[in-house]
mmCIF file of C-alpha atoms in Angstrom:
data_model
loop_
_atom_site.group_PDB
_atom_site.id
_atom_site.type_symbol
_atom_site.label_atom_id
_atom_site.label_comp_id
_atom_site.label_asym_id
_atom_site.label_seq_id
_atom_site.Cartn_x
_atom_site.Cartn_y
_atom_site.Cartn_z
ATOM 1 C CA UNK A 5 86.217 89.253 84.587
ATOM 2 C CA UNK A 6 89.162 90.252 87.144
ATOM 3 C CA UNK A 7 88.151 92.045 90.325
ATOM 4 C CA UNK A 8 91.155 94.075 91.584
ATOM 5 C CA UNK A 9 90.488 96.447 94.455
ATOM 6 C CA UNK A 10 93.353 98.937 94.402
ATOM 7 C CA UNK A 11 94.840 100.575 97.415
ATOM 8 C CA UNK A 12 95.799 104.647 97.803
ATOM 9 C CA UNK A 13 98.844 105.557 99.297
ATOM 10 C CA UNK A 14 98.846 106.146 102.864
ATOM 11 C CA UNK A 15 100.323 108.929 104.786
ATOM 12 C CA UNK A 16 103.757 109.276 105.779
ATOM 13 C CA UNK A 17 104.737 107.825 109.205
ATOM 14 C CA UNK A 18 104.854 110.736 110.699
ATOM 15 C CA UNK A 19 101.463 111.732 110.449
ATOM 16 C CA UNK A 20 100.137 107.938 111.382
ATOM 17 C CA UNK A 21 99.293 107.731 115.591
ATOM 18 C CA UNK A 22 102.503 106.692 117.618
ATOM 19 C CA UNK A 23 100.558 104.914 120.470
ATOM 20 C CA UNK A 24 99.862 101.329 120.573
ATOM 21 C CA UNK A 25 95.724 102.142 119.839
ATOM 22 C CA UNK A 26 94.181 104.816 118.778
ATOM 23 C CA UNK A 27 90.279 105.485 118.408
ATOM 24 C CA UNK A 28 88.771 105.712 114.578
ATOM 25 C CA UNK A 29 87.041 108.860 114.023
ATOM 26 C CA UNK A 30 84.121 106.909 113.135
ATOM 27 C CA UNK A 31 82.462 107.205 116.606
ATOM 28 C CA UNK A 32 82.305 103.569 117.646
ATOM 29 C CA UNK A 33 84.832 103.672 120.273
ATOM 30 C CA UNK A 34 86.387 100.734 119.083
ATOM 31 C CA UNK A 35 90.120 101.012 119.671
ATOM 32 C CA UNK A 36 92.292 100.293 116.117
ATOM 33 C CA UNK A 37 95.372 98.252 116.748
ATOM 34 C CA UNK A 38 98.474 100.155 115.435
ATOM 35 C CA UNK A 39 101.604 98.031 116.996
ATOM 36 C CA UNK A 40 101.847 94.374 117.342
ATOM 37 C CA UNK A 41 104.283 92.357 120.380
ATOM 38 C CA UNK A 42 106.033 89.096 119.172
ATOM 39 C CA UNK A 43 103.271 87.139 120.654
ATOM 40 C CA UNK A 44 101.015 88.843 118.723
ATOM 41 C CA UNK A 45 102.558 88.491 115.622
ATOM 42 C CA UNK A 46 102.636 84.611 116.221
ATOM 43 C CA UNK A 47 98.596 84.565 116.426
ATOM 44 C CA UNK A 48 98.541 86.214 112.881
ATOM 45 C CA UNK A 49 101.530 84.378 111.403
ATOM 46 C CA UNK A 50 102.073 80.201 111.074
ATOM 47 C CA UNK A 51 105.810 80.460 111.101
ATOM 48 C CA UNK A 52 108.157 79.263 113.762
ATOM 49 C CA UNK A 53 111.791 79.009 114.774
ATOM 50 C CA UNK A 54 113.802 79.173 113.314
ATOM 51 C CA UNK A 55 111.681 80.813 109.932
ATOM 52 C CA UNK A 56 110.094 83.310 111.872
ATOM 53 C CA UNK A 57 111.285 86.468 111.289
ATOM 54 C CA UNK A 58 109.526 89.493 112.512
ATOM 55 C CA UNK A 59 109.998 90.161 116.361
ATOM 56 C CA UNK A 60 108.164 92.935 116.344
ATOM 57 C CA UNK A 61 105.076 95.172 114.184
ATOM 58 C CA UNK A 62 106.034 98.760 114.746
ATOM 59 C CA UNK A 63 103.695 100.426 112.572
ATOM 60 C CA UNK A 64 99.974 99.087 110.685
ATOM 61 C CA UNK A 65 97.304 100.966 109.022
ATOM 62 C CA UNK A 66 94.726 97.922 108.326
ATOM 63 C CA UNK A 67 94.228 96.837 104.086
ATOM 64 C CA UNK A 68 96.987 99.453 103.903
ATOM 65 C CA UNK A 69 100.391 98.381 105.144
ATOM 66 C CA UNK A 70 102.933 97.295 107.877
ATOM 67 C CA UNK A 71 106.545 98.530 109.430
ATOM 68 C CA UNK A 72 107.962 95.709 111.175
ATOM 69 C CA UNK A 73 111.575 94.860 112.681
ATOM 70 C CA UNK A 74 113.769 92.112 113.036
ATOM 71 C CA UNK A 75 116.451 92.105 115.315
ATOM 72 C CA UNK A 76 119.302 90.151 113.556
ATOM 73 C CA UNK A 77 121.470 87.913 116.050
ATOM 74 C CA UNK A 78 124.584 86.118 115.224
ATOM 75 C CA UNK A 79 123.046 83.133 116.943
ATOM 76 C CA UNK A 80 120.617 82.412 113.731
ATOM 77 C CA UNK A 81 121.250 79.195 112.624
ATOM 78 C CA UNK A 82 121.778 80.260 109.137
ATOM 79 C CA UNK A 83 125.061 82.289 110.521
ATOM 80 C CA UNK A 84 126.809 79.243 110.921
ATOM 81 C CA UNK A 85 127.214 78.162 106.943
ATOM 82 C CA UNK A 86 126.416 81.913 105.578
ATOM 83 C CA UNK A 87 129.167 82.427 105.628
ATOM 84 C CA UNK A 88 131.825 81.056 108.337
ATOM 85 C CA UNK A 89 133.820 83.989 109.672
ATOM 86 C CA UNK A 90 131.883 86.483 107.736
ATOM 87 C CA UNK A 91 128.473 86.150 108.621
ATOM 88 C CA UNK A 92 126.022 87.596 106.229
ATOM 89 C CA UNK A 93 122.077 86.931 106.265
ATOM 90 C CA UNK A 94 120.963 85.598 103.229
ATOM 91 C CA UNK A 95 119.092 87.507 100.827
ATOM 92 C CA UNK A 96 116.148 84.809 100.690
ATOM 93 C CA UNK A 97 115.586 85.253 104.335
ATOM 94 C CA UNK A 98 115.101 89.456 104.002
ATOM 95 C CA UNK A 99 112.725 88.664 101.422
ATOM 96 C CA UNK A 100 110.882 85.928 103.649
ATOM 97 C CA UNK A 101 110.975 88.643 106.322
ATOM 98 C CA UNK A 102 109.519 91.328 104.563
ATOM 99 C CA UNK A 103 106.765 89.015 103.289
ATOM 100 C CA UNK A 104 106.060 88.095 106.918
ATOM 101 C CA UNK A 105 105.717 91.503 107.728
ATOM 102 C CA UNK A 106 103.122 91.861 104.537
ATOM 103 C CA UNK A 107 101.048 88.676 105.695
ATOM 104 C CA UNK A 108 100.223 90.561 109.174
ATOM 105 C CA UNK A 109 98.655 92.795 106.667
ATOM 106 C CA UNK A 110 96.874 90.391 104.298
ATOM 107 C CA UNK A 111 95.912 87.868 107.158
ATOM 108 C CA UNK A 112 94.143 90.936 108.564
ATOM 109 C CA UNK A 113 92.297 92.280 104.968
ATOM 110 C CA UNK A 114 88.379 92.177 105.275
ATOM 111 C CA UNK A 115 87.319 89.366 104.374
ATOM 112 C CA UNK A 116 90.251 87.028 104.188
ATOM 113 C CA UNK A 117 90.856 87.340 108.192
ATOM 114 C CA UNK A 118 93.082 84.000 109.230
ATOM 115 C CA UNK A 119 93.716 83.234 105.363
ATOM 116 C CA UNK A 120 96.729 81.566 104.790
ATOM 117 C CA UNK A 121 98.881 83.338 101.509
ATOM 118 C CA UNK A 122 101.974 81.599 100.260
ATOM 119 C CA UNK A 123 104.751 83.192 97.636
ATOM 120 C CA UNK A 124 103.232 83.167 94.188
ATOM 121 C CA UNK A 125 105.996 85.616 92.957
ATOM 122 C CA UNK A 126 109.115 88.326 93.580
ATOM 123 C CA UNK A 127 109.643 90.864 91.023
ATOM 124 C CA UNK A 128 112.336 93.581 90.972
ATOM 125 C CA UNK A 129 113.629 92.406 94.097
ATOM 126 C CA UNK A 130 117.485 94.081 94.838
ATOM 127 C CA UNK A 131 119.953 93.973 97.289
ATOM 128 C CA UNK A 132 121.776 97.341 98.361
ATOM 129 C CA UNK A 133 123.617 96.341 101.319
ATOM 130 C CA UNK A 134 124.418 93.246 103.300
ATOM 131 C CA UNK A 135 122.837 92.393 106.660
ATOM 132 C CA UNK A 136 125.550 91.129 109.635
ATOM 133 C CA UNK A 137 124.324 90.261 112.876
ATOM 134 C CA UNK A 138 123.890 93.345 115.194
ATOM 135 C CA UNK A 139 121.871 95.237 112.420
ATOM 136 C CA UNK A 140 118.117 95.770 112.615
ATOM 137 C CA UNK A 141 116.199 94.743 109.899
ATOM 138 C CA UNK A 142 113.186 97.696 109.123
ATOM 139 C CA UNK A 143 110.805 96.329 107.221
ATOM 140 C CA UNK A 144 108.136 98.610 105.393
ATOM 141 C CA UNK A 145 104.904 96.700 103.200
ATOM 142 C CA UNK A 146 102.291 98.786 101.327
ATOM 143 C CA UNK A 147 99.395 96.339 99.784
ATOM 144 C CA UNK A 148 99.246 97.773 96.080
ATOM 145 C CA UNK A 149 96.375 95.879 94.826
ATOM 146 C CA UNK A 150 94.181 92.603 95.337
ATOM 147 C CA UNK A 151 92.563 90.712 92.794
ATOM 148 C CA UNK A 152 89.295 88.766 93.265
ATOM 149 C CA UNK A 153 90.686 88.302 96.914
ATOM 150 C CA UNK A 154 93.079 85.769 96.253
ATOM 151 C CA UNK A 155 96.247 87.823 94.882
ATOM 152 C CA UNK A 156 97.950 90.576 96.014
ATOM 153 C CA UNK A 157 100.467 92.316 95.433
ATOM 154 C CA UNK A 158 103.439 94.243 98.052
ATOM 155 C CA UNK A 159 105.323 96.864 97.432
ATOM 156 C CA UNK A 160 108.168 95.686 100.356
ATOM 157 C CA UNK A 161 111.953 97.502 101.255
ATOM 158 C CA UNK A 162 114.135 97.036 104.427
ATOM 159 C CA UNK A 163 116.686 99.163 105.970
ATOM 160 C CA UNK A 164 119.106 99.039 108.241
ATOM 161 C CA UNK A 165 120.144 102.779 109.914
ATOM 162 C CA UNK A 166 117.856 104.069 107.333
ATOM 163 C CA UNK A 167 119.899 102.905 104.391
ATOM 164 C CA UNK A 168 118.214 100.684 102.080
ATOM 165 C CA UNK A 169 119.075 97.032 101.934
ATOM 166 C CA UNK A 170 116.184 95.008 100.265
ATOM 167 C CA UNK A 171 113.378 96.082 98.275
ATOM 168 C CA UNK A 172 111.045 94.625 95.434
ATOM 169 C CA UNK A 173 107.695 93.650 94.746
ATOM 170 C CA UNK A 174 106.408 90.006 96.439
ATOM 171 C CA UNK A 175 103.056 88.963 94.859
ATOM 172 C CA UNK A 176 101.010 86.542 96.793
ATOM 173 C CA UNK A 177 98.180 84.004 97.081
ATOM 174 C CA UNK A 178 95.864 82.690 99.304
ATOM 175 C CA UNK A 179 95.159 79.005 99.963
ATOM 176 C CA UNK A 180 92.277 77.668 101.762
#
Protein backbone atom coordinates (compact mmCIF):
# COMPACT_ATOMS: atom_id res chain seq x y z
CA UNK A 1 0.00 0.00 0.00
CA UNK A 2 1.46 3.55 -1.22
CA UNK A 3 1.07 6.48 1.15
CA UNK A 4 1.13 9.72 -0.90
CA UNK A 5 0.26 12.90 0.96
CA UNK A 6 -0.70 15.41 -1.72
CA UNK A 7 -0.10 19.10 -1.53
CA UNK A 8 -2.85 22.11 -2.52
CA UNK A 9 -1.76 24.89 -4.38
CA UNK A 10 -0.62 27.79 -2.54
CA UNK A 11 -1.45 31.35 -3.03
CA UNK A 12 0.01 33.59 -5.43
CA UNK A 13 3.11 35.58 -4.30
CA UNK A 14 1.47 38.39 -3.88
CA UNK A 15 -0.72 37.48 -1.25
CA UNK A 16 2.27 35.43 0.72
CA UNK A 17 4.02 38.00 3.68
CA UNK A 18 6.99 40.09 2.15
CA UNK A 19 8.99 40.35 5.47
CA UNK A 20 11.67 38.07 6.46
CA UNK A 21 9.12 36.42 9.47
CA UNK A 22 5.90 36.62 9.96
CA UNK A 23 3.72 35.23 12.98
CA UNK A 24 1.24 32.04 12.20
CA UNK A 25 -2.21 32.80 13.06
CA UNK A 26 -2.14 29.91 15.24
CA UNK A 27 -1.43 31.93 18.45
CA UNK A 28 1.92 30.50 19.48
CA UNK A 29 3.98 33.41 18.73
CA UNK A 30 6.40 31.45 17.07
CA UNK A 31 7.85 33.48 14.21
CA UNK A 32 7.64 31.35 10.57
CA UNK A 33 10.73 31.81 8.50
CA UNK A 34 9.77 33.17 5.01
CA UNK A 35 13.37 34.26 3.41
CA UNK A 36 16.57 32.48 3.73
CA UNK A 37 20.50 34.42 3.48
CA UNK A 38 23.24 32.34 1.68
CA UNK A 39 24.46 31.20 4.98
CA UNK A 40 21.36 29.93 5.69
CA UNK A 41 20.82 28.10 2.78
CA UNK A 42 24.25 26.31 3.40
CA UNK A 43 22.86 24.87 6.92
CA UNK A 44 19.91 23.26 4.92
CA UNK A 45 21.85 22.29 1.80
CA UNK A 46 25.28 19.84 1.56
CA UNK A 47 26.49 21.45 -1.59
CA UNK A 48 29.54 23.57 -2.05
CA UNK A 49 31.57 25.55 -4.54
CA UNK A 50 31.54 25.37 -7.03
CA UNK A 51 27.88 23.08 -7.19
CA UNK A 52 26.15 25.31 -5.06
CA UNK A 53 23.78 27.19 -6.68
CA UNK A 54 21.22 29.14 -4.83
CA UNK A 55 22.60 32.47 -3.25
CA UNK A 56 19.66 33.36 -1.98
CA UNK A 57 15.71 31.92 -0.74
CA UNK A 58 13.43 34.78 -1.59
CA UNK A 59 10.22 33.29 -0.93
CA UNK A 60 9.05 29.72 1.33
CA UNK A 61 5.77 28.59 2.52
CA UNK A 62 6.94 25.33 4.61
CA UNK A 63 5.71 21.47 2.88
CA UNK A 64 4.55 23.92 0.21
CA UNK A 65 7.27 25.50 -1.90
CA UNK A 66 10.34 27.81 -2.48
CA UNK A 67 11.40 31.04 -4.82
CA UNK A 68 15.01 31.19 -4.82
CA UNK A 69 17.73 33.17 -6.98
CA UNK A 70 20.94 32.68 -8.38
CA UNK A 71 22.99 35.34 -9.43
CA UNK A 72 24.85 34.05 -12.58
CA UNK A 73 28.60 35.37 -12.87
CA UNK A 74 30.85 34.94 -15.76
CA UNK A 75 33.46 33.84 -13.27
CA UNK A 76 31.68 30.18 -12.85
CA UNK A 77 34.01 27.76 -13.67
CA UNK A 78 31.77 26.09 -16.07
CA UNK A 79 32.00 29.53 -18.29
CA UNK A 80 35.30 28.72 -19.26
CA UNK A 81 34.52 25.39 -21.61
CA UNK A 82 30.57 26.29 -22.02
CA UNK A 83 31.21 27.68 -24.36
CA UNK A 84 34.55 29.85 -25.03
CA UNK A 85 33.54 33.28 -26.28
CA UNK A 86 29.91 32.60 -25.91
CA UNK A 87 29.30 31.72 -22.54
CA UNK A 88 26.12 29.90 -21.88
CA UNK A 89 25.19 28.02 -18.48
CA UNK A 90 24.48 24.64 -19.02
CA UNK A 91 21.14 23.31 -18.90
CA UNK A 92 22.15 20.51 -16.24
CA UNK A 93 23.23 23.16 -13.87
CA UNK A 94 19.50 25.18 -14.04
CA UNK A 95 18.08 21.95 -13.34
CA UNK A 96 20.60 21.24 -10.34
CA UNK A 97 19.65 24.77 -9.26
CA UNK A 98 16.14 24.51 -9.22
CA UNK A 99 16.40 21.19 -7.36
CA UNK A 100 18.52 22.99 -4.75
CA UNK A 101 16.00 25.41 -4.36
CA UNK A 102 13.29 22.33 -3.90
CA UNK A 103 15.61 20.51 -1.23
CA UNK A 104 15.35 23.78 1.13
CA UNK A 105 11.82 22.68 0.91
CA UNK A 106 12.02 18.90 1.38
CA UNK A 107 14.99 19.11 3.94
CA UNK A 108 12.48 21.22 5.89
CA UNK A 109 9.07 18.71 5.41
CA UNK A 110 7.82 17.36 8.88
CA UNK A 111 9.28 14.67 9.56
CA UNK A 112 12.19 14.31 7.22
CA UNK A 113 13.98 17.59 8.80
CA UNK A 114 17.99 17.25 7.80
CA UNK A 115 17.09 14.28 5.28
CA UNK A 116 19.32 14.07 2.60
CA UNK A 117 17.21 13.57 -1.12
CA UNK A 118 19.21 12.86 -4.23
CA UNK A 119 17.78 12.98 -8.11
CA UNK A 120 15.67 9.91 -8.66
CA UNK A 121 14.18 11.52 -11.87
CA UNK A 122 13.44 14.74 -14.42
CA UNK A 123 10.43 14.59 -16.47
CA UNK A 124 9.23 17.17 -19.02
CA UNK A 125 12.08 19.22 -18.34
CA UNK A 126 12.51 22.22 -21.35
CA UNK A 127 14.64 24.86 -22.12
CA UNK A 128 13.09 28.29 -23.41
CA UNK A 129 15.93 30.54 -23.29
CA UNK A 130 19.63 30.47 -22.62
CA UNK A 131 21.24 31.77 -19.43
CA UNK A 132 24.63 34.22 -20.01
CA UNK A 133 26.34 35.56 -17.18
CA UNK A 134 24.73 38.85 -15.88
CA UNK A 135 21.19 37.18 -15.83
CA UNK A 136 19.43 36.18 -12.61
CA UNK A 137 18.31 32.90 -12.34
CA UNK A 138 14.44 32.89 -10.50
CA UNK A 139 13.79 29.82 -9.37
CA UNK A 140 10.11 28.80 -8.31
CA UNK A 141 9.44 24.88 -6.57
CA UNK A 142 5.93 23.74 -5.56
CA UNK A 143 6.11 20.09 -3.71
CA UNK A 144 3.22 18.21 -5.68
CA UNK A 145 3.10 15.11 -3.75
CA UNK A 146 5.16 12.72 -1.32
CA UNK A 147 4.93 9.18 -1.13
CA UNK A 148 5.48 7.12 2.06
CA UNK A 149 8.03 10.01 2.87
CA UNK A 150 10.68 8.98 0.74
CA UNK A 151 9.59 10.42 -2.85
CA UNK A 152 8.52 13.48 -3.94
CA UNK A 153 7.80 15.05 -6.54
CA UNK A 154 8.55 19.19 -7.83
CA UNK A 155 6.86 21.00 -10.00
CA UNK A 156 10.20 23.51 -10.73
CA UNK A 157 10.57 26.67 -13.61
CA UNK A 158 13.20 29.51 -13.72
CA UNK A 159 13.14 32.84 -15.26
CA UNK A 160 15.18 35.33 -16.08
CA UNK A 161 13.31 39.10 -16.42
CA UNK A 162 10.24 37.12 -15.99
CA UNK A 163 10.61 35.12 -19.16
CA UNK A 164 10.73 31.52 -18.75
CA UNK A 165 13.94 29.63 -19.21
CA UNK A 166 13.73 26.14 -17.47
CA UNK A 167 10.90 24.26 -16.26
CA UNK A 168 9.92 20.47 -15.67
CA UNK A 169 9.13 18.12 -13.12
CA UNK A 170 12.36 16.72 -10.79
CA UNK A 171 11.22 13.69 -8.70
CA UNK A 172 13.29 12.88 -5.72
CA UNK A 173 14.40 10.52 -2.95
CA UNK A 174 15.60 10.45 0.31
CA UNK A 175 18.61 8.51 1.60
CA UNK A 176 19.42 7.91 5.11
Amino acid sequence: MTTSIEVNSVQSAESTPSQSESTPPNGTGTALKTTFTLEEVQQLLPHRYPFALVDRIIEYVPAKRAVGIKNVTFNEPHFQGHFPGRPIMPGVLIVEAMAQVGGVVLTQFPGMEGSLFLFAGIDKVRFRRQVIPGDQLVMTTELVRVSQRRIAKMQARAEVDGQLVTEGELLFSRVD
